[in-house]
């Protein structure tokens, strides 16, 4: 696996792999602090594509709270080992100024999808997500990009952007990977104390009911931001709660066709 920090270098590396026109490229965008959820995306890409590119970039533009950005876990050496073990070919780890150089001033204006649910509680979040993903798509030109169902609304926003901008790439959505106790894996889970983690377990249990009222009852006493049926494909029962300093999201697909 090669670690690449510059846009010019990743383009050059991919140019040689594309010498064979049939060679397909898979992209897995991440913010690092890699866990088994990310690895499931790498494996899916490895199974389908000739070249697997993963990116690790803690995107400042998608964070609303400066403290969340500051405390986001970062460990490049560990991430590189995890990605290499999962047989990623190219790990793109740009500095912020590579993605947002001085004078950067163009943003993707996400419509209604960017204003509901997560968007209502994190204004500007999906603008940051869509903008960085559009950049990554234009840098890597993947045939397929891999995302987790964990961030169900992100998938909807990106599908819409791919359609609206005729980006001509496919999206694959991989199921939510959970710890044995049911908590969806998240890079932010490391910030939960053992007592907070016990409280956090009520989130997957509540969503497993598949019912807003039942879920709300099970979440009583927690700091709940929303519990709603989201009109996505597939529809999901989605929720966000705050446990201590950590904000957690999770969802359960409601149709029988799980992604
Ligand atoms: P992040 O590093 O949090 O930006 O996540 C990078 C990608 O991994 C996104 O497409 C997430 O949806 C996906 N992901 C994060 N956690 C999980 C999980 N527990 N199961 C499956 N995919 C996940």
CSV table of C-alpha atoms and ligand atoms in Angstrom, one decimal:
chain,number,residue,atom,x,y,z
A,1,UNK,CA,0.0,0.0,0.0
A,2,UNK,CA,1.2,3.5,-0.8
A,3,UNK,CA,0.4,6.5,1.3
A,4,UNK,CA,-0.1,9.6,-0.9
A,5,UNK,CA,-0.6,13.2,0.3
A,6,UNK,CA,-0.7,15.2,-2.8
A,7,UNK,CA,-3.5,15.4,-5.4
A,8,UNK,CA,-0.9,15.3,-8.2
A,9,UNK,CA,0.6,12.1,-6.8
A,10,UNK,CA,-2.7,10.3,-6.5
A,11,UNK,CA,-3.6,11.3,-10.0
A,12,UNK,CA,-0.2,10.0,-11.3
A,13,UNK,CA,-0.5,6.7,-9.4
A,14,UNK,CA,-4.0,6.2,-10.8
A,15,UNK,CA,-3.0,7.1,-14.3
A,16,UNK,CA,-0.7,4.2,-14.5
A,17,UNK,CA,-3.3,1.7,-13.1
A,18,UNK,CA,-5.7,3.0,-15.7
A,19,UNK,CA,-3.3,2.2,-18.5
A,20,UNK,CA,-5.6,-0.9,-18.8
A,21,UNK,CA,-9.0,0.6,-19.7
A,22,UNK,CA,-10.9,-2.2,-18.1
A,23,UNK,CA,-9.3,-1.6,-14.6
A,24,UNK,CA,-11.9,-0.4,-12.2
A,25,UNK,CA,-11.2,1.9,-9.3
A,26,UNK,CA,-13.1,1.8,-5.9
A,27,UNK,CA,-13.0,4.7,-3.5
A,28,UNK,CA,-13.7,4.5,0.3
A,29,UNK,CA,-13.8,8.0,1.9
A,30,UNK,CA,-13.2,8.0,5.6
A,31,UNK,CA,-12.2,10.4,8.4
A,32,UNK,CA,-9.8,7.8,9.9
A,33,UNK,CA,-9.8,6.2,13.4
A,34,UNK,CA,-10.5,3.1,11.4
A,35,UNK,CA,-12.7,0.3,12.8
A,36,UNK,CA,-14.4,-2.8,11.6
A,37,UNK,CA,-17.1,-0.6,9.9
A,38,UNK,CA,-14.5,1.0,7.7
A,39,UNK,CA,-12.9,-2.4,7.1
A,40,UNK,CA,-16.2,-3.8,5.8
A,41,UNK,CA,-16.1,-1.0,3.1
A,42,UNK,CA,-12.5,-1.8,2.2
A,43,UNK,CA,-13.4,-5.5,1.9
A,44,UNK,CA,-16.4,-4.7,-0.3
A,45,UNK,CA,-14.2,-2.6,-2.6
A,46,UNK,CA,-11.4,-5.2,-2.6
A,47,UNK,CA,-13.9,-7.8,-3.8
A,48,UNK,CA,-15.2,-5.7,-6.7
A,49,UNK,CA,-12.5,-3.4,-7.9
A,50,UNK,CA,-9.0,-3.7,-9.4
A,51,UNK,CA,-7.6,-0.7,-7.5
A,52,UNK,CA,-8.8,0.3,-4.0
A,53,UNK,CA,-8.3,3.8,-2.9
A,54,UNK,CA,-9.1,4.9,0.7
A,55,UNK,CA,-9.0,8.4,1.9
A,56,UNK,CA,-8.4,9.6,5.5
A,57,UNK,CA,-9.3,13.2,5.9
A,58,UNK,CA,-10.9,14.8,8.9
A,59,UNK,CA,-12.9,17.3,6.9
A,60,UNK,CA,-13.1,20.6,8.9
A,61,UNK,CA,-16.0,21.8,6.7
A,62,UNK,CA,-18.4,19.2,8.0
A,63,UNK,CA,-17.9,19.9,11.7
A,64,UNK,CA,-20.2,22.5,13.4
A,65,UNK,CA,-18.6,22.3,16.8
A,66,UNK,CA,-14.9,23.2,17.0
A,67,UNK,CA,-14.5,20.9,20.1
A,68,UNK,CA,-15.8,17.9,18.1
A,69,UNK,CA,-13.3,18.6,15.3
A,70,UNK,CA,-10.5,19.1,17.8
A,71,UNK,CA,-11.2,15.9,19.8
A,72,UNK,CA,-11.8,13.8,16.8
A,73,UNK,CA,-9.5,10.8,17.2
A,74,UNK,CA,-6.4,10.8,14.8
A,75,UNK,CA,-3.8,8.1,14.5
A,76,UNK,CA,-2.4,7.8,11.0
A,77,UNK,CA,0.1,5.0,11.8
A,78,UNK,CA,-2.7,2.8,13.1
A,79,UNK,CA,-5.0,3.7,10.2
A,80,UNK,CA,-2.3,2.9,7.7
A,81,UNK,CA,-1.8,-0.6,9.3
A,82,UNK,CA,-5.6,-1.3,9.3
A,83,UNK,CA,-5.9,-0.2,5.6
A,84,UNK,CA,-2.9,-2.2,4.6
A,85,UNK,CA,-4.2,-5.3,6.3
A,86,UNK,CA,-7.5,-4.9,4.4
A,87,UNK,CA,-5.4,-4.7,1.1
A,88,UNK,CA,-6.1,-1.1,0.3
A,89,UNK,CA,-3.8,-0.1,-2.6
A,90,UNK,CA,-3.6,3.7,-2.2
A,91,UNK,CA,-4.2,5.6,1.0
A,92,UNK,CA,-4.8,9.3,0.3
A,93,UNK,CA,-4.1,11.4,3.4
A,94,UNK,CA,-4.2,15.0,2.3
A,95,UNK,CA,-3.5,18.0,4.5
A,96,UNK,CA,-6.3,20.5,4.9
A,97,UNK,CA,-4.6,23.0,2.6
A,98,UNK,CA,-4.5,20.4,-0.2
A,99,UNK,CA,-8.3,20.2,-0.2
A,100,UNK,CA,-9.0,23.8,0.8
A,101,UNK,CA,-6.1,25.9,-0.4
A,102,UNK,CA,-6.0,29.6,0.3
A,103,UNK,CA,-8.8,31.3,-1.8
A,104,UNK,CA,-11.0,28.2,-1.9
A,105,UNK,CA,-14.5,29.5,-2.3
A,106,UNK,CA,-16.9,27.1,-4.1
A,107,UNK,CA,-19.4,24.9,-2.1
A,108,UNK,CA,-22.1,22.4,-3.0
A,109,UNK,CA,-25.4,23.9,-1.9
A,110,UNK,CA,-27.4,20.8,-0.8
A,111,UNK,CA,-31.1,21.3,-1.0
A,112,UNK,CA,-34.0,20.1,1.2
A,113,UNK,CA,-32.2,16.8,2.1
A,114,UNK,CA,-29.5,18.9,3.7
A,115,UNK,CA,-32.0,20.7,6.0
A,116,UNK,CA,-33.9,17.8,7.6
A,117,UNK,CA,-33.0,15.4,10.4
A,118,UNK,CA,-29.1,15.6,10.8
A,119,UNK,CA,-29.1,18.7,8.7
A,120,UNK,CA,-31.5,20.4,11.1
A,121,UNK,CA,-29.2,19.8,14.0
A,122,UNK,CA,-25.9,20.2,12.1
A,123,UNK,CA,-26.4,23.2,9.8
A,124,UNK,CA,-23.8,23.2,7.0
A,125,UNK,CA,-22.8,19.6,7.7
A,126,UNK,CA,-24.0,18.1,4.4
A,127,UNK,CA,-22.6,21.1,2.5
A,128,UNK,CA,-19.2,20.2,3.9
A,129,UNK,CA,-19.8,16.5,3.2
A,130,UNK,CA,-21.0,17.0,-0.4
A,131,UNK,CA,-18.2,19.5,-1.1
A,132,UNK,CA,-15.4,17.2,0.1
A,133,UNK,CA,-16.9,14.1,-1.6
A,134,UNK,CA,-17.3,16.0,-4.9
A,135,UNK,CA,-13.6,16.9,-4.6
A,136,UNK,CA,-12.6,13.3,-3.9
A,137,UNK,CA,-14.7,12.0,-6.8
A,138,UNK,CA,-13.0,14.5,-9.1
A,139,UNK,CA,-9.6,13.7,-7.8
A,140,UNK,CA,-9.9,9.9,-7.9
A,141,UNK,CA,-12.6,9.3,-10.6
A,142,UNK,CA,-13.8,6.1,-9.0
A,143,UNK,CA,-16.1,3.7,-10.8
A,144,UNK,CA,-17.6,2.8,-7.5
A,145,UNK,CA,-17.6,4.7,-4.1
A,146,UNK,CA,-18.4,2.8,-0.9
A,147,UNK,CA,-20.4,4.2,2.0
A,148,UNK,CA,-21.9,2.9,5.2
A,149,UNK,CA,-25.6,2.6,6.0
A,150,UNK,CA,-24.6,4.0,9.4
A,151,UNK,CA,-24.8,7.5,7.8
A,152,UNK,CA,-28.0,6.9,5.9
A,153,UNK,CA,-28.7,10.5,5.2
A,154,UNK,CA,-25.2,11.1,3.8
A,155,UNK,CA,-25.9,8.3,1.3
A,156,UNK,CA,-29.1,10.0,0.2
A,157,UNK,CA,-27.3,13.4,-0.1
A,158,UNK,CA,-24.5,11.9,-2.2
A,159,UNK,CA,-26.9,9.9,-4.4
A,160,UNK,CA,-28.8,13.1,-5.1
A,161,UNK,CA,-25.6,14.9,-5.9
A,162,UNK,CA,-24.3,12.2,-8.2
A,163,UNK,CA,-27.7,12.3,-10.1
A,164,UNK,CA,-27.9,16.1,-10.2
A,165,UNK,CA,-24.3,16.6,-11.4
A,166,UNK,CA,-24.2,13.6,-13.8
A,167,UNK,CA,-21.1,12.3,-12.0
A,168,UNK,CA,-21.4,8.9,-13.5
A,169,UNK,CA,-20.2,6.8,-10.6
A,170,UNK,CA,-21.9,4.1,-8.6
A,171,UNK,CA,-22.5,4.1,-4.9
A,172,UNK,CA,-22.4,0.9,-2.8
A,173,UNK,CA,-24.0,1.0,0.6
A,174,UNK,CA,-22.7,-1.5,3.2
A,175,UNK,CA,-24.7,-2.6,6.3
A,176,UNK,CA,-24.1,-1.1,9.7
A,177,UNK,CA,-21.3,-3.0,11.7
A,178,UNK,CA,-22.1,-3.3,15.4
A,179,UNK,CA,-20.2,-4.3,18.5
A,180,UNK,CA,-21.3,-7.5,20.2
A,181,UNK,CA,-23.4,-5.4,22.6
A,182,UNK,CA,-25.3,-3.8,19.7
A,183,UNK,CA,-23.7,-0.3,19.6
A,184,UNK,CA,-23.0,0.7,16.0
A,185,UNK,CA,-19.2,1.2,15.6
A,186,UNK,CA,-18.2,4.8,15.4
A,187,UNK,CA,-14.9,6.6,15.8
A,188,UNK,CA,-16.5,8.7,18.5
A,189,UNK,CA,-17.3,5.7,20.7
A,190,UNK,CA,-13.8,5.8,22.2
A,191,UNK,CA,-14.8,9.0,24.0
A,192,UNK,CA,-17.6,7.2,25.9
A,193,UNK,CA,-16.9,6.3,29.6
A,194,UNK,CA,-18.1,2.8,30.5
A,195,UNK,CA,-21.1,4.2,32.2
A,196,UNK,CA,-22.0,6.3,29.2
A,197,UNK,CA,-21.6,3.3,26.9
A,198,UNK,CA,-24.2,1.5,29.0
A,199,UNK,CA,-26.6,4.4,28.5
A,200,UNK,CA,-25.7,4.5,24.8
A,201,UNK,CA,-26.9,0.9,24.3
A,202,UNK,CA,-30.4,2.1,24.7
A,203,UNK,CA,-30.1,3.7,21.2
A,204,UNK,CA,-29.8,0.5,19.1
A,205,UNK,CA,-32.4,-1.2,21.4
A,206,UNK,CA,-34.8,1.6,20.8
A,207,UNK,CA,-34.4,1.6,17.1
A,208,UNK,CA,-34.7,-2.1,16.8
A,209,UNK,CA,-38.4,-1.7,17.8
A,210,UNK,CA,-38.9,-0.1,14.4
A,211,UNK,CA,-41.5,2.2,15.9
A,212,UNK,CA,-41.1,5.9,16.8
A,213,UNK,CA,-43.4,5.8,19.9
A,214,UNK,CA,-41.8,2.6,21.3
A,215,UNK,CA,-38.3,4.0,20.6
A,216,UNK,CA,-39.0,7.3,22.3
A,217,UNK,CA,-40.3,5.4,25.4
A,218,UNK,CA,-37.1,3.4,25.6
A,219,UNK,CA,-35.0,6.5,25.2
A,220,UNK,CA,-36.7,8.5,27.9
A,221,UNK,CA,-34.3,10.3,30.1
A,222,UNK,CA,-31.6,10.5,27.4
A,223,UNK,CA,-30.8,13.7,25.6
A,224,UNK,CA,-32.7,12.9,22.3
A,225,UNK,CA,-32.3,15.2,19.3
A,226,UNK,CA,-34.7,13.3,17.1
A,227,UNK,CA,-36.3,10.0,16.5
A,228,UNK,CA,-38.0,9.9,13.1
A,229,UNK,CA,-38.9,7.7,10.2
A,230,UNK,CA,-36.7,9.1,7.4
A,231,UNK,CA,-38.1,8.9,3.9
A,232,UNK,CA,-34.9,7.4,2.4
A,233,UNK,CA,-34.4,4.4,0.1
A,234,UNK,CA,-34.9,2.2,2.1
A,235,UNK,CA,-36.9,4.1,4.7
A,236,UNK,CA,-35.2,4.0,8.1
A,237,UNK,CA,-36.0,4.7,11.7
A,238,UNK,CA,-33.3,7.2,12.5
A,239,UNK,CA,-32.2,8.8,15.7
A,240,UNK,CA,-29.6,11.1,17.2
A,241,UNK,CA,-28.8,11.2,21.0
A,242,UNK,CA,-26.2,12.9,23.1
A,243,UNK,CA,-24.5,10.9,25.7
A,244,UNK,CA,-22.1,12.9,27.8
A,245,UNK,CA,-20.0,14.9,25.3
A,246,UNK,CA,-20.6,12.5,22.5
A,247,UNK,CA,-23.3,12.7,19.9
A,248,UNK,CA,-24.4,9.3,18.5
A,249,UNK,CA,-26.5,8.5,15.4
A,250,UNK,CA,-28.0,5.2,14.4
A,251,UNK,CA,-30.7,3.8,12.2
A,252,UNK,CA,-32.7,0.7,11.3
A,253,UNK,CA,-33.9,0.1,7.8
A,254,UNK,CA,-37.6,-0.5,7.8
A,255,UNK,CA,-38.2,-2.3,4.6
A,256,UNK,CA,-37.4,-6.0,4.3
A,257,UNK,CA,-34.8,-5.2,1.6
A,258,UNK,CA,-31.8,-4.4,3.8
A,259,UNK,CA,-28.9,-2.7,2.0
B,1,LIG,P1,-16.4,8.2,8.8
B,1,LIG,O1,-14.9,7.9,9.0
B,1,LIG,O2,-17.1,8.3,10.1
B,1,LIG,O3,-16.6,9.5,8.0
B,1,LIG,O4,-17.0,7.0,8.0
B,1,LIG,C1,-16.5,6.6,6.8
B,1,LIG,C2,-17.4,5.7,6.1
B,1,LIG,O5,-17.6,4.5,7.0
B,1,LIG,C3,-18.8,6.3,6.0
B,1,LIG,O6,-19.4,5.8,4.7
B,1,LIG,C4,-19.6,5.6,7.1
B,1,LIG,O7,-21.0,5.5,6.9
B,1,LIG,C5,-18.9,4.3,7.2
B,1,LIG,N1,-19.1,3.7,8.6
B,1,LIG,C6,-18.9,4.3,9.8
B,1,LIG,N2,-19.3,3.6,10.8
B,1,LIG,C7,-19.8,2.4,10.2
B,1,LIG,C8,-20.4,1.2,10.8
B,1,LIG,N3,-20.5,1.0,12.1
B,1,LIG,N4,-20.8,0.3,9.9
B,1,LIG,C9,-20.7,0.5,8.5
B,1,LIG,N5,-20.1,1.6,8.0
B,1,LIG,C10,-19.7,2.5,8.8
